[in-house]
Short mmCIF file of C-alpha atoms in Angstrom, two decimals:
data_model
loop_
_atom_site.label_atom_id
_atom_site.label_comp_id
_atom_site.label_asym_id
_atom_site.label_seq_id
_atom_site.Cartn_x
_atom_site.Cartn_y
_atom_site.Cartn_z
CA MET N 162 46.25 27.16 88.21
CA THR N 163 47.76 26.07 91.53
CA THR N 164 46.82 23.67 94.26
CA ALA N 165 46.19 24.72 97.82
CA PRO N 166 46.97 23.15 101.20
CA THR N 167 44.85 20.34 102.52
CA GLY N 168 43.60 22.20 105.60
CA SER N 169 41.35 20.81 108.31
CA GLY N 170 37.99 21.58 109.80
CA PRO N 171 35.06 20.26 111.79
CA SER N 172 32.59 17.70 110.47
CA PRO N 173 29.14 19.30 110.37
CA VAL N 174 25.85 17.51 110.66
CA ASN N 175 23.68 18.81 107.85
CA ALA N 176 20.09 18.14 108.83
CA PRO N 177 17.23 19.45 106.67
CA ALA N 178 16.31 22.92 107.85
CA LYS N 179 12.73 23.53 109.00
CA ALA N 180 13.32 26.98 110.51
CA ALA N 181 12.72 30.35 108.85
CA ARG N 182 14.05 30.40 105.32
CA PRO N 183 16.60 33.10 104.42
CA THR N 184 16.32 35.16 101.26
CA ARG N 185 17.32 33.36 98.11
CA PRO N 186 20.82 34.31 96.98
CA PRO N 187 21.15 36.60 93.94
CA GLY N 188 21.68 34.84 90.63
CA GLU N 189 20.00 31.64 91.83
CA ARG N 190 17.85 31.27 88.72
CA ARG N 191 20.82 31.72 86.42
CA LEU N 192 22.83 29.22 88.44
CA LEU N 193 19.95 26.75 88.40
CA GLY N 194 19.39 27.08 84.66
CA GLY N 195 23.07 26.74 83.84
CA LEU N 196 23.52 23.80 86.17
CA MET N 197 20.56 21.98 84.64
CA ALA N 198 21.73 22.65 81.07
CA ASN N 199 25.30 21.52 81.73
CA THR N 200 24.13 18.43 83.58
CA ALA N 201 21.67 17.58 80.81
CA VAL N 202 24.27 17.61 78.02
CA LEU N 203 26.74 15.60 80.10
CA TYR N 204 24.14 12.94 80.88
CA ALA N 205 22.91 13.00 77.28
CA ALA N 206 26.38 11.73 76.38
CA TYR N 207 26.20 9.17 79.19
CA GLY N 208 22.85 7.94 77.85
CA ALA N 209 23.74 8.02 74.17
CA VAL N 210 27.16 6.41 74.16
CA PRO N 211 27.06 3.18 76.24
CA ALA N 212 23.50 2.11 75.45
CA VAL N 213 23.32 3.04 71.76
CA LEU N 214 26.39 4.41 70.00
CA LEU N 215 29.05 2.28 71.67
CA ALA N 216 26.85 -0.84 71.62
CA ASN N 217 26.22 -0.44 67.89
CA LEU N 218 29.87 0.34 67.16
CA VAL N 219 31.11 -2.73 69.01
CA ALA N 220 28.44 -4.88 67.33
CA ASP N 221 29.62 -3.62 63.91
CA VAL N 222 33.29 -4.25 64.64
CA ASP N 223 32.91 -7.59 66.46
CA PRO N 224 29.42 -9.01 65.78
CA ASP N 225 30.21 -12.55 66.95
CA SER N 226 31.44 -11.54 70.43
CA LYS N 227 29.70 -8.19 70.89
CA SER N 228 28.50 -8.90 74.44
CA THR N 229 31.92 -9.89 75.75
CA SER N 230 33.76 -7.14 73.87
CA LEU N 231 31.41 -4.43 75.13
CA GLY N 232 31.83 -5.75 78.67
CA ILE N 233 35.63 -5.62 78.49
CA ILE N 234 35.71 -2.13 76.98
CA SER N 235 33.24 -0.90 79.60
CA ALA N 236 35.23 -2.43 82.46
CA ILE N 237 38.43 -0.70 81.33
CA GLY N 238 36.57 2.59 81.00
CA ALA N 239 35.08 2.06 84.46
CA PHE N 240 38.53 1.89 86.00
CA GLY N 241 39.40 5.24 84.45
CA ALA N 242 36.15 6.74 85.68
CA MET N 243 36.72 5.38 89.18
CA LEU N 244 40.07 7.15 89.43
CA ALA N 245 39.22 10.38 87.63
CA ASN N 246 36.12 11.44 89.52
CA PRO N 247 37.48 11.72 93.08
CA ILE N 248 40.95 12.83 91.95
CA ALA N 249 39.55 15.70 89.88
CA GLY N 250 37.26 16.61 92.77
CA ALA N 251 40.11 16.60 95.28
CA LEU N 252 42.35 18.68 93.02
CA SER N 253 39.59 21.21 92.47
CA ASP N 254 39.11 21.46 96.26
CA ARG N 255 42.76 22.54 96.51
CA THR N 256 42.85 24.78 93.44
CA HIS N 257 43.02 28.55 93.83
CA GLY N 258 43.37 31.48 91.51
CA ARG N 259 41.35 34.14 89.71
CA PHE N 260 39.23 31.57 87.84
CA GLY N 261 38.07 29.85 91.04
CA ARG N 262 38.33 26.24 92.19
CA ARG N 263 35.94 24.39 89.90
CA ALA N 264 35.96 26.25 86.57
CA PRO N 265 39.45 25.24 85.32
CA TRP N 266 38.76 21.54 85.86
CA MET N 267 35.31 21.74 84.32
CA ALA N 268 36.66 23.49 81.23
CA GLY N 269 39.52 21.04 80.78
CA GLY N 270 37.36 17.97 81.38
CA ALA N 271 34.71 19.12 78.91
CA LEU N 272 37.17 19.98 76.14
CA LEU N 273 39.23 16.79 76.40
CA GLY N 274 36.17 14.61 77.04
CA GLY N 275 34.38 16.00 73.99
CA LEU N 276 37.40 15.42 71.76
CA SER N 277 37.74 11.88 73.11
CA LEU N 278 34.14 11.13 72.14
CA VAL N 279 34.92 12.25 68.60
CA ALA N 280 37.91 9.88 68.65
CA VAL N 281 35.73 6.92 69.75
CA GLY N 282 33.50 7.41 66.72
CA ALA N 283 36.53 7.33 64.42
CA GLY N 284 37.56 3.87 65.64
CA ASN N 285 37.40 0.80 63.43
CA ASN N 286 39.01 -1.75 65.78
CA LEU N 287 38.46 -2.75 69.39
CA LEU N 288 41.80 -1.44 70.66
CA TRP N 289 41.19 2.07 69.33
CA ILE N 290 37.63 2.09 70.64
CA GLY N 291 38.70 0.85 74.07
CA VAL N 292 41.49 3.41 74.49
CA ALA N 293 39.39 6.33 73.24
CA TRP N 294 36.39 5.39 75.42
CA THR N 295 38.62 5.07 78.47
CA LEU N 296 40.01 8.56 77.85
CA ALA N 297 36.47 9.88 77.38
CA GLN N 298 35.45 8.32 80.70
CA ILE N 299 38.43 9.87 82.48
CA PHE N 300 37.88 13.38 81.15
CA LEU N 301 34.08 13.40 81.44
CA ASN N 302 34.33 12.28 85.05
CA GLY N 303 36.92 15.01 85.52
CA LEU N 304 34.14 17.41 84.50
CA GLN N 305 31.45 15.72 86.56
CA ALA N 306 33.23 15.88 89.92
CA PRO N 307 33.57 19.69 90.15
CA LEU N 308 30.15 20.13 88.52
CA THR N 309 28.41 18.14 91.27
CA ALA N 310 30.23 20.22 93.89
CA VAL N 311 28.33 23.30 92.71
CA VAL N 312 25.28 22.33 94.82
CA PRO N 313 27.06 22.05 98.20
CA ASP N 314 29.34 24.97 97.25
CA ARG N 315 26.75 27.52 96.20
CA THR N 316 23.34 26.58 97.58
CA PRO N 317 21.99 26.74 101.16
CA ALA N 318 21.02 23.49 102.87
CA HIS N 319 17.30 24.31 102.94
CA ARG N 320 17.26 24.62 99.11
CA ARG N 321 19.16 21.44 98.30
CA GLY N 322 16.09 19.27 97.86
CA PHE N 323 14.86 21.72 95.22
CA PHE N 324 18.25 21.91 93.50
CA SER N 325 18.67 18.15 93.72
CA SER N 326 15.29 17.70 92.04
CA ALA N 327 16.33 20.10 89.30
CA VAL N 328 19.67 18.34 88.79
CA GLY N 329 17.98 14.93 88.85
CA LEU N 330 15.47 16.13 86.27
CA ALA N 331 18.31 17.38 84.08
CA GLN N 332 20.14 14.07 84.43
CA MET N 333 17.20 11.95 83.41
CA VAL N 334 15.99 14.26 80.65
CA GLY N 335 19.57 14.27 79.37
CA VAL N 336 19.84 10.46 79.46
CA THR N 337 16.42 10.04 77.85
CA ALA N 338 16.95 12.67 75.15
CA GLY N 339 20.48 11.44 74.52
CA THR N 340 19.29 7.87 74.02
CA ALA N 341 16.48 9.00 71.71
CA VAL N 342 18.72 11.26 69.63
CA ALA N 343 21.49 8.66 69.46
CA ALA N 344 19.11 6.17 67.84
CA ALA N 345 18.91 8.53 64.85
CA PHE N 346 22.67 8.05 64.36
CA ALA N 347 22.55 4.23 64.43
CA HIS N 348 23.74 4.23 60.80
CA ALA N 349 26.05 7.26 61.14
CA LEU N 350 27.93 6.46 64.34
CA GLY N 351 30.94 8.73 63.76
CA LEU N 352 28.68 11.75 63.34
CA GLY N 353 26.70 10.76 66.42
CA PHE N 354 29.81 10.63 68.64
CA ALA N 355 30.91 14.03 67.28
CA VAL N 356 27.53 15.63 67.98
CA PHE N 357 27.57 14.61 71.63
CA GLY N 358 31.21 15.62 72.03
CA VAL N 359 30.43 19.13 70.77
CA LEU N 360 27.35 19.35 73.01
CA VAL N 361 29.41 18.61 76.13
CA ILE N 362 31.96 21.28 75.25
CA ALA N 363 29.33 23.89 74.39
CA GLY N 364 27.13 23.19 77.43
CA THR N 365 30.05 23.56 79.84
CA ALA N 366 31.27 26.74 78.15
CA VAL N 367 27.84 28.36 78.48
CA PHE N 368 27.59 27.44 82.16
CA LEU N 369 31.03 28.84 82.98
CA LEU N 370 30.43 32.08 81.08
CA LEU N 371 27.03 32.77 82.66
CA ASN N 372 28.01 31.67 86.19
CA ARG N 373 31.48 33.00 86.70
CA GLU N 374 33.10 31.53 89.79
CA PRO N 375 34.68 34.01 92.22
CA ALA N 376 38.44 33.98 92.57
CA ALA N 377 39.59 31.47 95.17
CA ALA N 378 42.28 32.32 97.69
CA ALA N 379 44.60 29.65 99.04
CA PRO N 380 43.17 28.45 102.37
CA ALA N 381 45.35 28.39 105.43
CA GLY N 382 46.50 25.04 106.75
CA GLU N 383 49.17 22.44 106.41
CA ALA N 384 51.40 22.42 103.34
CA PHE N 385 50.35 20.17 100.48
CA ARG N 386 51.69 16.65 100.87
CA TRP N 387 51.09 13.79 98.45
CA LYS N 388 50.67 11.22 101.21
CA ALA N 389 47.91 13.22 102.87
CA PHE N 390 46.33 13.92 99.49
CA LEU N 391 46.21 10.24 98.48
CA THR N 392 45.09 8.92 101.87
CA GLY N 393 42.34 11.56 101.90
CA PHE N 394 40.38 9.55 99.34
CA TRP N 395 39.70 6.90 101.95
CA VAL N 396 36.65 7.78 104.01
CA SER N 397 36.55 5.43 106.98
CA PRO N 398 33.23 3.59 107.25
CA ARG N 399 33.80 3.34 111.01
CA ARG N 400 34.24 7.10 111.46
CA HIS N 401 31.66 8.09 108.82
CA PRO N 402 29.15 5.23 108.60
CA ASP N 403 26.40 7.39 107.10
CA PHE N 404 28.69 8.28 104.20
CA ALA N 405 29.48 4.60 103.66
CA TRP N 406 25.83 3.51 103.72
CA ALA N 407 24.86 6.27 101.29
CA PHE N 408 27.65 5.16 98.95
CA LEU N 409 26.63 1.50 99.12
CA GLY N 410 22.94 2.21 98.62
CA ARG N 411 23.46 4.25 95.48
CA PHE N 412 26.10 1.88 94.09
CA LEU N 413 23.77 -1.12 94.34
CA LEU N 414 20.70 0.58 92.91
CA VAL N 415 22.49 2.23 90.00
CA LEU N 416 24.29 -1.02 89.18
CA GLY N 417 21.02 -2.94 89.17
CA TYR N 418 19.27 -0.36 87.02
CA TYR N 419 22.04 0.00 84.44
CA CYS N 420 22.66 -3.75 84.16
CA VAL N 421 19.40 -3.79 82.22
CA SER N 422 19.47 -0.27 80.80
CA ALA N 423 22.98 -0.54 79.35
CA TYR N 424 22.04 -3.79 77.62
CA GLN N 425 18.66 -2.53 76.45
CA LEU N 426 19.55 -2.87 72.77
CA TYR N 427 20.73 -6.45 73.27
CA VAL N 428 17.71 -7.25 75.49
CA LEU N 429 15.38 -6.23 72.68
CA ASP N 430 17.51 -8.02 70.11
CA ASP N 431 18.38 -11.28 71.87
CA TYR N 432 15.84 -11.61 74.72
CA LEU N 433 12.74 -10.47 72.82
CA GLY N 434 14.01 -11.80 69.48
CA LEU N 435 13.57 -8.54 67.54
CA THR N 436 15.60 -7.53 64.51
CA ARG N 437 18.39 -4.97 65.01
CA ASP N 438 16.41 -2.31 63.11
CA ARG N 439 13.27 -2.91 65.20
CA ALA N 440 15.33 -2.82 68.39
CA ASN N 441 16.93 0.49 67.38
CA ASP N 442 13.46 1.88 66.64
CA LEU N 443 12.17 0.85 70.09
CA VAL N 444 15.06 2.26 72.14
CA PRO N 445 13.98 5.94 71.80
CA LEU N 446 10.31 5.00 72.30
CA LEU N 447 11.13 3.27 75.57
CA SER N 448 13.12 6.31 76.66
CA LEU N 449 10.15 8.55 75.91
CA ALA N 450 7.87 6.20 77.88
CA MET N 451 10.00 6.87 80.96
CA LEU N 452 9.59 10.64 80.78
CA PRO N 453 6.09 11.30 82.24
CA GLY N 454 6.62 9.50 85.55
CA LEU N 455 10.24 10.57 85.71
CA ILE N 456 9.45 14.29 85.31
CA VAL N 457 6.52 14.24 87.72
CA MET N 458 8.42 12.41 90.46
CA ILE N 459 11.56 14.51 90.13
CA VAL N 460 9.60 17.77 90.25
CA VAL N 461 7.47 16.65 93.21
CA SER N 462 9.84 14.55 95.34
CA GLY N 463 12.70 16.94 96.09
CA PRO N 464 10.61 19.91 97.29
CA TRP N 465 8.29 17.51 99.13
CA SER N 466 11.24 16.04 101.02
CA ASP N 467 12.34 19.60 101.89
CA ARG N 468 8.92 20.38 103.34
CA VAL N 469 8.64 17.25 105.49
CA GLY N 470 12.33 17.25 106.43
CA ARG N 471 12.79 13.60 105.47
CA ARG N 472 14.85 11.84 102.78
CA LYS N 473 15.10 8.14 103.61
CA PRO N 474 11.42 7.14 103.06
CA PHE N 475 11.53 8.58 99.55
CA VAL N 476 14.78 6.81 98.66
CA PHE N 477 13.55 3.49 100.07
CA ALA N 478 10.19 3.67 98.27
CA ALA N 479 11.90 4.56 94.98
CA SER N 480 14.25 1.59 95.26
CA ILE N 481 11.41 -0.85 95.89
CA GLY N 482 9.51 0.68 92.98
CA MET N 483 12.49 0.00 90.73
CA ALA N 484 12.49 -3.66 91.79
CA VAL N 485 8.78 -3.96 90.93
CA ALA N 486 9.44 -2.45 87.50
CA LEU N 487 12.19 -4.99 86.79
CA VAL N 488 9.85 -7.88 87.61
CA LEU N 489 7.59 -7.06 84.64
CA PRO N 490 9.87 -8.05 81.70
CA LEU N 491 11.09 -11.02 83.74
CA ALA N 492 7.53 -12.31 84.15
CA LEU N 493 6.38 -11.53 80.61
CA ARG N 494 8.73 -11.45 77.63
CA SER N 495 7.09 -8.91 75.30
CA GLU N 496 7.32 -5.38 73.96
CA ALA N 497 4.36 -4.43 76.17
CA SER N 498 6.17 -5.54 79.33
CA MET N 499 9.23 -3.49 78.32
CA PHE N 500 7.05 -0.40 77.97
CA ALA N 501 5.40 -1.06 81.34
CA TYR N 502 8.87 -1.45 82.85
CA ALA N 503 9.95 1.85 81.31
CA VAL N 504 6.95 3.74 82.72
CA LEU N 505 7.39 2.42 86.28
CA ALA N 506 11.19 2.63 86.23
CA GLY N 507 10.99 6.25 85.09
CA GLY N 508 8.92 7.28 88.10
CA ALA N 509 11.00 5.26 90.56
CA PHE N 510 14.33 6.48 89.24
CA GLY N 511 13.07 10.07 89.12
CA MET N 512 12.14 10.01 92.80
CA TYR N 513 15.40 8.29 93.70
CA MET N 514 17.75 10.70 91.92
CA ALA N 515 15.90 13.77 93.17
CA VAL N 516 16.03 12.90 96.87
CA ASP N 517 19.15 10.74 97.09
CA THR N 518 21.31 13.59 95.78
CA ALA N 519 20.04 15.83 98.59
CA LEU N 520 20.67 13.04 101.09
CA MET N 521 24.25 12.67 99.91
CA THR N 522 25.06 16.35 100.37
CA GLN N 523 24.04 15.92 104.03
CA VAL N 524 26.44 13.08 104.85
CA LEU N 525 29.67 14.71 103.60
CA PRO N 526 32.40 14.47 106.26
CA ARG N 527 34.06 17.88 105.60
CA PRO N 528 32.81 21.06 103.88
CA ASP N 529 36.35 21.97 102.75
CA ASP N 530 36.55 18.69 100.81
CA ALA N 531 33.09 18.85 99.24
CA ALA N 532 34.18 18.14 95.66
CA LYS N 533 36.49 15.32 96.71
CA ASP N 534 33.84 13.69 98.87
CA MET N 535 31.15 14.22 96.24
CA GLY N 536 33.63 12.74 93.78
CA VAL N 537 33.97 9.66 95.95
CA LEU N 538 30.17 9.44 96.14
CA ASN N 539 29.98 9.97 92.38
CA ILE N 540 31.89 6.73 92.01
CA ALA N 541 28.71 5.12 93.31
CA ASN N 542 26.92 6.68 90.33
CA ALA N 543 29.49 6.65 87.52
CA LEU N 544 31.26 3.37 88.26
CA PRO N 545 28.13 1.17 88.24
CA GLN N 546 27.08 2.72 84.92
CA ALA N 547 30.45 1.89 83.44
CA LEU N 548 30.64 -1.54 85.07
CA ALA N 549 27.08 -2.56 84.24
CA PRO N 550 27.83 -3.94 80.75
CA ALA N 551 30.69 -6.01 82.15
CA VAL N 552 28.55 -7.33 85.02
CA ALA N 553 25.68 -8.02 82.63
CA ALA N 554 27.97 -9.87 80.24
CA GLY N 555 29.28 -12.01 83.11
CA VAL N 556 25.78 -12.83 84.36
CA ILE N 557 24.50 -13.64 80.88
CA GLY N 558 27.52 -15.79 80.12
CA ALA N 559 27.57 -17.62 83.45
CA ALA N 560 23.82 -18.14 83.83
CA GLY N 561 23.04 -18.56 80.16
CA GLY N 562 20.46 -15.88 79.51
CA TYR N 563 18.73 -12.59 80.16
CA ARG N 564 16.31 -13.87 82.79
CA ALA N 565 19.24 -14.23 85.16
CA LEU N 566 20.16 -10.61 84.35
CA PHE N 567 16.73 -9.36 85.46
CA VAL N 568 16.89 -11.44 88.66
CA THR N 569 20.34 -10.04 89.45
CA ALA N 570 19.13 -6.48 88.88
CA ILE N 571 16.13 -7.00 91.18
CA VAL N 572 18.32 -8.35 93.99
CA LEU N 573 20.76 -5.45 93.64
CA VAL N 574 18.14 -2.69 93.87
CA ILE N 575 16.44 -4.34 96.87
CA LEU N 576 19.78 -4.53 98.68
CA GLY N 577 20.29 -0.88 97.78
CA ALA N 578 16.96 0.00 99.38
CA PHE N 579 17.86 -1.60 102.70
CA SER N 580 21.35 -0.04 102.69
CA ILE N 581 19.73 3.38 103.22
CA LEU N 582 17.98 2.46 106.47
CA PRO N 583 21.05 2.50 108.83
CA ILE N 584 21.82 6.18 108.01
CA ARG N 585 21.33 8.13 111.25
CA ALA N 586 22.18 11.78 110.52
CA VAL N 587 19.40 12.13 107.95
CA ARG N 588 15.79 11.17 108.56
#
């Protein structure tokens, strides 16, 4: 595996196509199915580990300071995720050889990430758990960056709403199923980590075998230079304001959502006053409550946005819907309010992920750097998820309770909604 020159090229404006649609490319169904399956197993691990397996493991190892310890471990892992995602994407952009640009990085990230998850489950002290989880974050984000580049790489612009809906559906089904399945391993944590590690490895292997990437030739351009490579991660908000607004909008909404979602076990335990066993029983039920609205909105929203040629109204409405959902458990502290929150949040987040992914593919500065730029944008998705426990711990500790956590989450998602409005290249 070798790296290719940096190259240069024009910055396209990718507006939703409303003209005559070309014939669908051959192998589209196989690509779609493989992409959804691989995404689902990756996000199953993302749903299972922070919210259930890691939270329970930290609570077992350090029950007196579980909130603070989970926040510190998550913050360290977040730093690894922040670096790995765009770096892996940029390296895959410049990789050439008979196995293609993305496949070698996906294979390596899945294998090492899966093994790291197994290592987390074997930990019996905070240092081991923190190091192993950081490695898992690094390698899994090394898989995620080239995986997300498959959509801009291999799908036409007029089909990206459909593909984004499919990928968004896979993400949320993966998170929901992962959370539900993980609850069954609440008393067998080591086995639970191993199961999700194997799933990530197997899901990636199946995708790569069924959707072989063509060999990639080295592009012409300037010779590879480290300075240019490292400075390429900075996307100027002045030169590419749409890219910056898209990044900010997703970062704020995902952070607000996962501040509550990542602490769901502790919310049920400490905020509602339930026992640990009752809280573990409710976690999968709340995940299942999200599914109906989530599936419907993901399936409907992406193709609908393709037909009308608009993305921003969908993203804005979904963000406001998320804020309304978060108000419910703040106003009424009960199991019923948590279920109502789950139902509304599922629909809002489903619409958001379906359409926002399509929007992001249309604000990329350069087609030759698609994986790197998608990797930078993925920071707005992966980093808030990893940072959310640390932010939640800080809010709970500073403000003295979970009500402040819900208020913070509501403010964040509303700010995320208004961050989408200044985007000009996409309607």
